[in-house]
CSV table of C-alpha atoms in Angstrom, one decimal:
chain,number,residue,atom,x,y,z
A,18,UNK,CA,-9.5,-20.3,-124.6
A,19,UNK,CA,-12.8,-21.1,-122.7
A,20,UNK,CA,-16.4,-21.4,-123.8
A,21,UNK,CA,-19.5,-19.7,-122.4
A,22,UNK,CA,-20.7,-23.2,-121.5
A,23,UNK,CA,-17.7,-23.7,-119.3
A,24,UNK,CA,-18.1,-20.4,-117.6
A,25,UNK,CA,-21.8,-21.1,-117.0
A,26,UNK,CA,-21.0,-24.4,-115.4
A,27,UNK,CA,-18.4,-22.7,-113.2
A,28,UNK,CA,-20.9,-20.1,-112.0
A,29,UNK,CA,-23.6,-22.7,-111.5
A,30,UNK,CA,-21.3,-24.7,-109.1
A,31,UNK,CA,-20.3,-21.6,-107.0
A,32,UNK,CA,-22.5,-20.3,-104.2
A,33,UNK,CA,-25.0,-19.1,-106.9
A,34,UNK,CA,-27.9,-20.6,-105.0
A,35,UNK,CA,-27.1,-18.2,-102.1
A,36,UNK,CA,-25.6,-15.1,-103.8
A,37,UNK,CA,-28.2,-13.0,-105.7
A,38,UNK,CA,-25.6,-11.5,-108.0
A,39,UNK,CA,-24.4,-15.0,-109.1
A,40,UNK,CA,-28.0,-16.2,-109.4
A,41,UNK,CA,-28.7,-13.3,-111.8
A,42,UNK,CA,-25.5,-14.0,-113.8
A,43,UNK,CA,-26.4,-17.7,-114.0
A,44,UNK,CA,-29.9,-16.9,-115.3
A,45,UNK,CA,-28.4,-14.5,-117.9
A,46,UNK,CA,-26.1,-17.3,-119.2
A,47,UNK,CA,-29.0,-19.8,-119.3
A,48,UNK,CA,-31.8,-17.8,-120.8
A,49,UNK,CA,-30.4,-14.8,-122.8
A,50,UNK,CA,-29.4,-15.0,-126.4
A,51,UNK,CA,-25.6,-15.1,-126.6
A,52,UNK,CA,-24.3,-15.1,-130.2
A,53,UNK,CA,-20.8,-16.4,-129.6
A,54,UNK,CA,-19.9,-19.4,-127.3
A,55,UNK,CA,-16.4,-18.0,-126.8
A,56,UNK,CA,-15.9,-16.6,-123.3
A,57,UNK,CA,-14.4,-13.0,-123.1
A,58,UNK,CA,-14.9,-9.9,-121.0
A,59,UNK,CA,-17.5,-8.6,-123.5
A,60,UNK,CA,-19.9,-11.2,-122.2
A,61,UNK,CA,-19.7,-9.8,-118.7
A,62,UNK,CA,-20.1,-6.2,-120.1
A,63,UNK,CA,-23.3,-7.4,-121.9
A,64,UNK,CA,-24.5,-8.9,-118.6
A,65,UNK,CA,-24.0,-5.6,-116.8
A,66,UNK,CA,-26.0,-3.8,-119.4
A,67,UNK,CA,-29.0,-6.2,-118.9
A,68,UNK,CA,-28.6,-6.0,-115.1
A,69,UNK,CA,-28.5,-2.2,-114.9
A,70,UNK,CA,-31.7,-1.9,-116.9
A,71,UNK,CA,-33.2,-2.7,-113.5
A,72,UNK,CA,-33.4,-0.1,-110.8
A,73,UNK,CA,-32.6,-2.7,-108.1
A,74,UNK,CA,-29.1,-3.4,-109.5
A,75,UNK,CA,-28.5,0.3,-110.0
A,76,UNK,CA,-29.1,0.7,-106.3
A,77,UNK,CA,-26.9,-2.3,-105.5
A,78,UNK,CA,-24.2,-1.7,-108.1
A,79,UNK,CA,-21.2,-2.2,-105.8
A,80,UNK,CA,-22.1,-5.7,-104.4
A,81,UNK,CA,-23.1,-6.8,-107.9
A,82,UNK,CA,-19.9,-5.7,-109.5
A,83,UNK,CA,-17.7,-7.1,-106.7
A,84,UNK,CA,-19.4,-10.5,-106.8
A,85,UNK,CA,-19.3,-10.8,-110.6
A,86,UNK,CA,-15.8,-9.5,-111.0
A,87,UNK,CA,-14.4,-11.8,-108.3
A,88,UNK,CA,-16.1,-14.9,-109.8
A,89,UNK,CA,-15.0,-14.0,-113.3
A,90,UNK,CA,-11.4,-13.4,-112.1
A,91,UNK,CA,-11.4,-16.8,-110.3
A,92,UNK,CA,-12.6,-18.5,-113.5
A,93,UNK,CA,-9.9,-16.8,-115.6
A,94,UNK,CA,-7.1,-17.8,-113.1
A,95,UNK,CA,-8.4,-21.4,-112.7
A,96,UNK,CA,-8.4,-22.0,-116.4
A,97,UNK,CA,-5.1,-20.1,-117.1
A,98,UNK,CA,-6.8,-17.7,-119.5
A,99,UNK,CA,-5.2,-14.6,-121.0
A,100,UNK,CA,-8.6,-12.7,-120.8
A,101,UNK,CA,-8.1,-9.1,-119.9
A,102,UNK,CA,-10.7,-8.1,-117.3
A,103,UNK,CA,-9.4,-4.5,-116.9
A,104,UNK,CA,-12.2,-3.2,-119.2
A,105,UNK,CA,-14.8,-4.4,-116.7
A,106,UNK,CA,-13.5,-1.9,-114.1
A,107,UNK,CA,-15.4,0.6,-116.2
A,108,UNK,CA,-18.5,-0.5,-114.4
A,109,UNK,CA,-17.0,-0.1,-110.9
A,110,UNK,CA,-17.0,3.7,-111.0
A,111,UNK,CA,-19.4,4.5,-113.8
A,112,UNK,CA,-22.7,6.1,-112.9
A,113,UNK,CA,-26.2,5.4,-114.2
A,114,UNK,CA,-28.1,8.6,-115.1
A,115,UNK,CA,-31.9,8.9,-114.8
A,116,UNK,CA,-33.4,11.1,-117.4
A,117,UNK,CA,-37.2,11.2,-117.0
A,118,UNK,CA,-38.0,14.4,-119.0
A,119,UNK,CA,-39.1,13.3,-122.5
A,120,UNK,CA,-37.5,16.3,-124.2
A,121,UNK,CA,-34.2,15.7,-122.4
A,122,UNK,CA,-34.4,12.0,-123.4
A,123,UNK,CA,-34.9,12.9,-127.0
A,124,UNK,CA,-32.1,15.4,-127.0
A,125,UNK,CA,-29.6,12.9,-125.5
A,126,UNK,CA,-30.8,10.1,-127.9
A,127,UNK,CA,-30.5,12.4,-130.9
A,128,UNK,CA,-27.0,13.4,-129.9
A,129,UNK,CA,-26.1,9.7,-129.4
A,130,UNK,CA,-27.3,8.6,-132.8
A,131,UNK,CA,-25.6,11.6,-134.5
A,132,UNK,CA,-22.3,10.4,-133.1
A,133,UNK,CA,-23.1,6.7,-133.8
A,134,UNK,CA,-23.7,7.1,-137.5
A,135,UNK,CA,-23.3,9.8,-140.1
A,136,UNK,CA,-26.8,9.2,-141.5
A,137,UNK,CA,-28.9,8.1,-138.5
A,138,UNK,CA,-32.3,8.5,-140.3
A,139,UNK,CA,-33.9,8.3,-136.9
A,140,UNK,CA,-37.3,9.5,-135.7
A,141,UNK,CA,-38.2,9.7,-132.0
A,142,UNK,CA,-41.6,9.5,-130.5
A,143,UNK,CA,-42.7,10.1,-126.9
A,144,UNK,CA,-44.4,7.1,-125.1
A,145,UNK,CA,-45.8,6.7,-121.6
A,146,UNK,CA,-43.9,5.4,-118.6
A,147,UNK,CA,-40.7,7.3,-119.3
A,148,UNK,CA,-40.2,5.5,-122.7
A,149,UNK,CA,-39.0,6.9,-126.0
A,150,UNK,CA,-39.7,5.1,-129.2
A,151,UNK,CA,-37.1,5.2,-132.0
A,152,UNK,CA,-37.9,4.4,-135.7
A,153,UNK,CA,-35.0,3.8,-138.0
A,154,UNK,CA,-35.2,2.7,-141.7
A,155,UNK,CA,-32.5,0.2,-142.5
A,156,UNK,CA,-31.2,-0.3,-146.1
A,157,UNK,CA,-34.0,2.0,-147.3
A,158,UNK,CA,-36.6,-0.7,-146.8
A,159,UNK,CA,-36.6,-2.5,-143.4
A,160,UNK,CA,-37.7,-0.9,-140.2
A,161,UNK,CA,-36.0,-1.2,-136.8
A,162,UNK,CA,-38.1,-0.2,-133.7
A,163,UNK,CA,-36.3,0.4,-130.4
A,164,UNK,CA,-37.9,1.6,-127.1
A,165,UNK,CA,-35.5,3.2,-124.6
A,166,UNK,CA,-36.1,3.8,-120.9
A,167,UNK,CA,-34.8,6.6,-118.8
A,168,UNK,CA,-31.4,5.1,-118.0
A,169,UNK,CA,-28.1,6.2,-119.5
A,170,UNK,CA,-24.4,5.7,-118.8
A,171,UNK,CA,-21.3,7.7,-119.8
A,172,UNK,CA,-19.2,6.0,-122.5
A,173,UNK,CA,-16.3,7.9,-124.1
A,174,UNK,CA,-17.7,11.1,-122.8
A,175,UNK,CA,-21.1,10.5,-124.5
A,176,UNK,CA,-24.4,9.7,-122.7
A,177,UNK,CA,-25.3,6.3,-124.0
A,178,UNK,CA,-28.7,4.5,-123.5
A,179,UNK,CA,-28.8,1.3,-121.6
A,180,UNK,CA,-30.0,-1.6,-123.8
A,181,UNK,CA,-33.4,-0.9,-125.4
A,182,UNK,CA,-36.4,-2.3,-123.7
A,183,UNK,CA,-37.9,-3.4,-127.0
A,184,UNK,CA,-35.9,-4.0,-130.2
A,185,UNK,CA,-38.0,-5.2,-133.2
A,186,UNK,CA,-37.1,-5.7,-136.8
A,187,UNK,CA,-39.6,-5.6,-139.7
A,188,UNK,CA,-39.4,-6.7,-143.3
A,189,UNK,CA,-40.3,-4.3,-146.2
A,190,UNK,CA,-43.8,-5.8,-146.0
A,191,UNK,CA,-44.0,-4.7,-142.3
A,192,UNK,CA,-44.0,-8.2,-141.0
A,193,UNK,CA,-41.7,-9.2,-138.1
A,194,UNK,CA,-38.3,-10.1,-139.7
A,195,UNK,CA,-37.7,-13.9,-139.5
A,196,UNK,CA,-33.9,-13.4,-139.7
A,197,UNK,CA,-33.6,-11.3,-136.5
A,198,UNK,CA,-33.8,-11.9,-132.8
A,199,UNK,CA,-36.6,-9.8,-131.4
A,200,UNK,CA,-36.9,-8.2,-128.0
A,201,UNK,CA,-40.3,-7.0,-126.6
A,202,UNK,CA,-41.1,-5.4,-123.3
A,203,UNK,CA,-44.3,-7.0,-122.2
A,204,UNK,CA,-44.8,-5.0,-119.0
A,205,UNK,CA,-42.5,-3.4,-116.5
A,206,UNK,CA,-39.5,-5.7,-115.8
A,207,UNK,CA,-40.9,-8.5,-118.1
A,208,UNK,CA,-39.2,-9.1,-121.5
A,209,UNK,CA,-39.6,-11.4,-124.4
A,210,UNK,CA,-36.5,-12.6,-126.2
A,211,UNK,CA,-37.3,-14.7,-129.2
A,212,UNK,CA,-37.5,-15.3,-132.9
A,213,UNK,CA,-40.6,-15.0,-135.1
A,214,UNK,CA,-40.7,-17.5,-138.0
A,215,UNK,CA,-43.5,-18.7,-140.3
A,216,UNK,CA,-46.1,-17.1,-138.1
A,217,UNK,CA,-44.8,-18.8,-134.9
A,218,UNK,CA,-42.9,-17.5,-131.9
A,219,UNK,CA,-40.0,-19.3,-130.2
A,220,UNK,CA,-38.2,-17.8,-127.2
A,221,UNK,CA,-38.2,-17.0,-123.5
A,222,UNK,CA,-40.1,-14.6,-121.3
A,223,UNK,CA,-37.7,-13.2,-118.7
A,224,UNK,CA,-39.0,-11.5,-115.5
A,225,UNK,CA,-37.5,-9.4,-112.7
A,226,UNK,CA,-34.1,-8.1,-111.8
A,227,UNK,CA,-32.8,-11.7,-111.3
A,228,UNK,CA,-33.5,-12.3,-115.0
A,229,UNK,CA,-35.5,-15.3,-114.2
A,230,UNK,CA,-37.3,-17.3,-116.8
A,231,UNK,CA,-41.1,-16.8,-116.5
A,232,UNK,CA,-42.2,-19.0,-119.4
A,233,UNK,CA,-41.2,-20.3,-122.8
A,234,UNK,CA,-42.7,-19.8,-126.2
A,235,UNK,CA,-42.3,-23.0,-128.2
A,236,UNK,CA,-43.4,-22.5,-131.8
A,237,UNK,CA,-46.8,-21.1,-131.0
A,238,UNK,CA,-49.0,-18.5,-132.8
A,239,UNK,CA,-48.9,-15.0,-131.5
A,240,UNK,CA,-52.5,-15.1,-130.4
A,241,UNK,CA,-51.7,-18.1,-128.2
A,242,UNK,CA,-49.7,-15.7,-125.9
A,243,UNK,CA,-52.2,-13.0,-125.0
A,244,UNK,CA,-49.7,-10.9,-122.9
A,245,UNK,CA,-47.3,-10.9,-125.9
A,246,UNK,CA,-50.0,-10.2,-128.4
A,247,UNK,CA,-51.3,-7.2,-126.4
A,248,UNK,CA,-47.9,-5.7,-125.8
A,249,UNK,CA,-47.0,-6.0,-129.5
A,250,UNK,CA,-50.2,-4.4,-130.7
A,251,UNK,CA,-50.0,-1.6,-128.1
A,252,UNK,CA,-46.6,-0.8,-129.5
A,253,UNK,CA,-47.4,-1.2,-133.2
A,254,UNK,CA,-50.2,1.4,-133.2
A,255,UNK,CA,-47.5,4.0,-133.0
A,256,UNK,CA,-46.0,3.2,-136.4
A,257,UNK,CA,-48.3,0.8,-138.3
A,258,UNK,CA,-51.3,2.0,-140.3
A,259,UNK,CA,-54.2,0.3,-138.5
A,260,UNK,CA,-56.2,0.1,-141.7
A,261,UNK,CA,-53.6,-2.5,-142.8
A,262,UNK,CA,-53.7,-4.4,-139.5
A,263,UNK,CA,-55.8,-7.6,-140.0
A,264,UNK,CA,-56.8,-7.8,-136.3
A,265,UNK,CA,-58.0,-4.2,-136.4
A,266,UNK,CA,-59.9,-4.7,-139.6
A,267,UNK,CA,-61.5,-7.9,-138.1
A,268,UNK,CA,-62.6,-5.9,-135.1
A,269,UNK,CA,-64.2,-3.2,-137.2
A,270,UNK,CA,-66.0,-5.8,-139.3
A,271,UNK,CA,-67.4,-7.4,-136.2
A,272,UNK,CA,-68.8,-4.1,-135.0
A,273,UNK,CA,-70.3,-3.2,-138.4
A,274,UNK,CA,-71.8,-6.7,-138.7
A,275,UNK,CA,-73.4,-6.3,-135.3
A,276,UNK,CA,-75.0,-3.1,-136.3
A,277,UNK,CA,-76.3,-4.7,-139.5
A,278,UNK,CA,-77.7,-7.6,-137.4
A,279,UNK,CA,-79.6,-5.2,-135.2
A,280,UNK,CA,-81.0,-3.3,-138.1
A,281,UNK,CA,-82.1,-6.5,-139.8
A,282,UNK,CA,-84.2,-7.3,-136.7
A,283,UNK,CA,-83.4,-11.0,-137.1
A,284,UNK,CA,-83.8,-13.8,-134.6
A,285,UNK,CA,-81.6,-13.4,-131.5
A,286,UNK,CA,-80.2,-10.1,-132.9
A,287,UNK,CA,-80.2,-8.4,-129.6
A,288,UNK,CA,-78.4,-11.2,-127.8
A,289,UNK,CA,-75.8,-11.6,-130.5
A,290,UNK,CA,-75.1,-7.8,-130.7
A,291,UNK,CA,-74.7,-7.5,-126.9
A,292,UNK,CA,-72.2,-10.4,-126.8
A,293,UNK,CA,-70.2,-8.8,-129.6
A,294,UNK,CA,-70.2,-5.3,-128.0
A,295,UNK,CA,-68.8,-6.7,-124.7
A,296,UNK,CA,-66.2,-8.6,-126.6
A,297,UNK,CA,-65.1,-5.8,-129.0
A,298,UNK,CA,-65.0,-3.2,-126.2
A,299,UNK,CA,-62.7,-5.4,-124.1
A,300,UNK,CA,-60.4,-5.9,-127.1
A,301,UNK,CA,-60.4,-2.2,-127.9
A,302,UNK,CA,-59.3,-1.3,-124.4
A,303,UNK,CA,-56.6,-3.9,-124.5
A,304,UNK,CA,-55.2,-3.3,-128.0
A,305,UNK,CA,-56.4,0.0,-129.4
A,306,UNK,CA,-57.4,2.1,-126.4
A,307,UNK,CA,-57.0,5.5,-128.2
A,308,UNK,CA,-58.5,4.7,-131.6
A,309,UNK,CA,-61.3,7.2,-132.2
A,310,UNK,CA,-62.7,5.3,-135.1
A,311,UNK,CA,-63.4,2.2,-133.0
A,312,UNK,CA,-64.8,4.3,-130.2
A,313,UNK,CA,-67.2,5.9,-132.6
A,314,UNK,CA,-68.3,2.5,-134.1
A,315,UNK,CA,-68.8,1.1,-130.6
A,316,UNK,CA,-70.9,4.1,-129.6
A,317,UNK,CA,-73.0,3.7,-132.7
A,318,UNK,CA,-73.5,0.0,-131.8
A,319,UNK,CA,-74.5,1.0,-128.2
A,320,UNK,CA,-77.1,3.5,-129.5
A,321,UNK,CA,-78.5,0.8,-131.8
A,322,UNK,CA,-78.6,-1.6,-128.9
A,323,UNK,CA,-80.4,0.8,-126.6
A,324,UNK,CA,-83.0,1.6,-129.3
A,325,UNK,CA,-83.6,-2.1,-129.9
A,326,UNK,CA,-83.8,-2.9,-126.2
A,327,UNK,CA,-86.7,-0.4,-125.8
A,328,UNK,CA,-88.5,-2.3,-128.4
A,329,UNK,CA,-87.7,-5.8,-126.9
A,330,UNK,CA,-86.8,-5.4,-123.2
A,331,UNK,CA,-86.7,-9.1,-122.5
A,332,UNK,CA,-83.3,-10.5,-123.3
A,333,UNK,CA,-82.3,-14.1,-122.7
A,334,UNK,CA,-79.4,-15.1,-120.5
A,335,UNK,CA,-76.0,-15.2,-122.3
A,336,UNK,CA,-72.5,-16.3,-121.4
A,337,UNK,CA,-69.5,-13.9,-121.3
A,338,UNK,CA,-67.5,-14.2,-124.5
A,339,UNK,CA,-64.1,-15.9,-124.8
A,340,UNK,CA,-60.8,-14.0,-125.2
A,341,UNK,CA,-60.1,-12.6,-128.6
A,342,UNK,CA,-58.3,-15.1,-130.7
């Protein structure tokens, strides 16, 4: 029996610094969450799923498979293991299917979940960029959100989705579950793998088809990582009531207060309101781009500003506001 650590060291000391396939495997072993330290063929199967989520490796499937299978086979022989690698041959001939039509995606996913469980309790929602969002209630209380891309493979005669691009778990209070590993697609080919606990994130941001570590999240608040914060909020507007979102409510309150300041005609009211409008419009575009309520409030604020500027055309210089925190 061998450990994942032993296998990782073996790969690291091969020609991984020259072979792109082995570099990618080495990064996977270093940075991706692996539940069990015991080496087996399922570890390599999991690696192929992560790799084939990227178009580059779909187009270079043969050299990837050959390099990984050869290295793994050498490790097994060198350590006199009884590990059966025959199941990995599945990836040698298997084809990755691109399904870009949203209705076709949903039909395939519905069929997959019907076979996977007797009571799937799954709802599917069309997203942009060839993505489909899945909402599933677990145990009647907790919520699991998965976002699938357009790539599928054939398994036991059934079209099966490649690993989800986002995989988030929520408590009954609709807070991110602290007992689950979370995956979030930040942007195309950039993923967060981490844990959210006591309001703090800990994990890794992985970028590109070589599964390279982009940065680490070491027990920081969500707002300390703007790219993560924006990606999460953009996704959550599809399934969380914005009227319960503290950041959304804070933004609305800022706009309403700015309107009140203008109407009160107090000192520096025009300058304060202009700063706030620039800030809230930037946040709206980043986090809540399609929210009609915010658009209406900001339009109202803009009308109030124009009216006030006609009365007091001279406005003092002001600095651009800081990022939303």
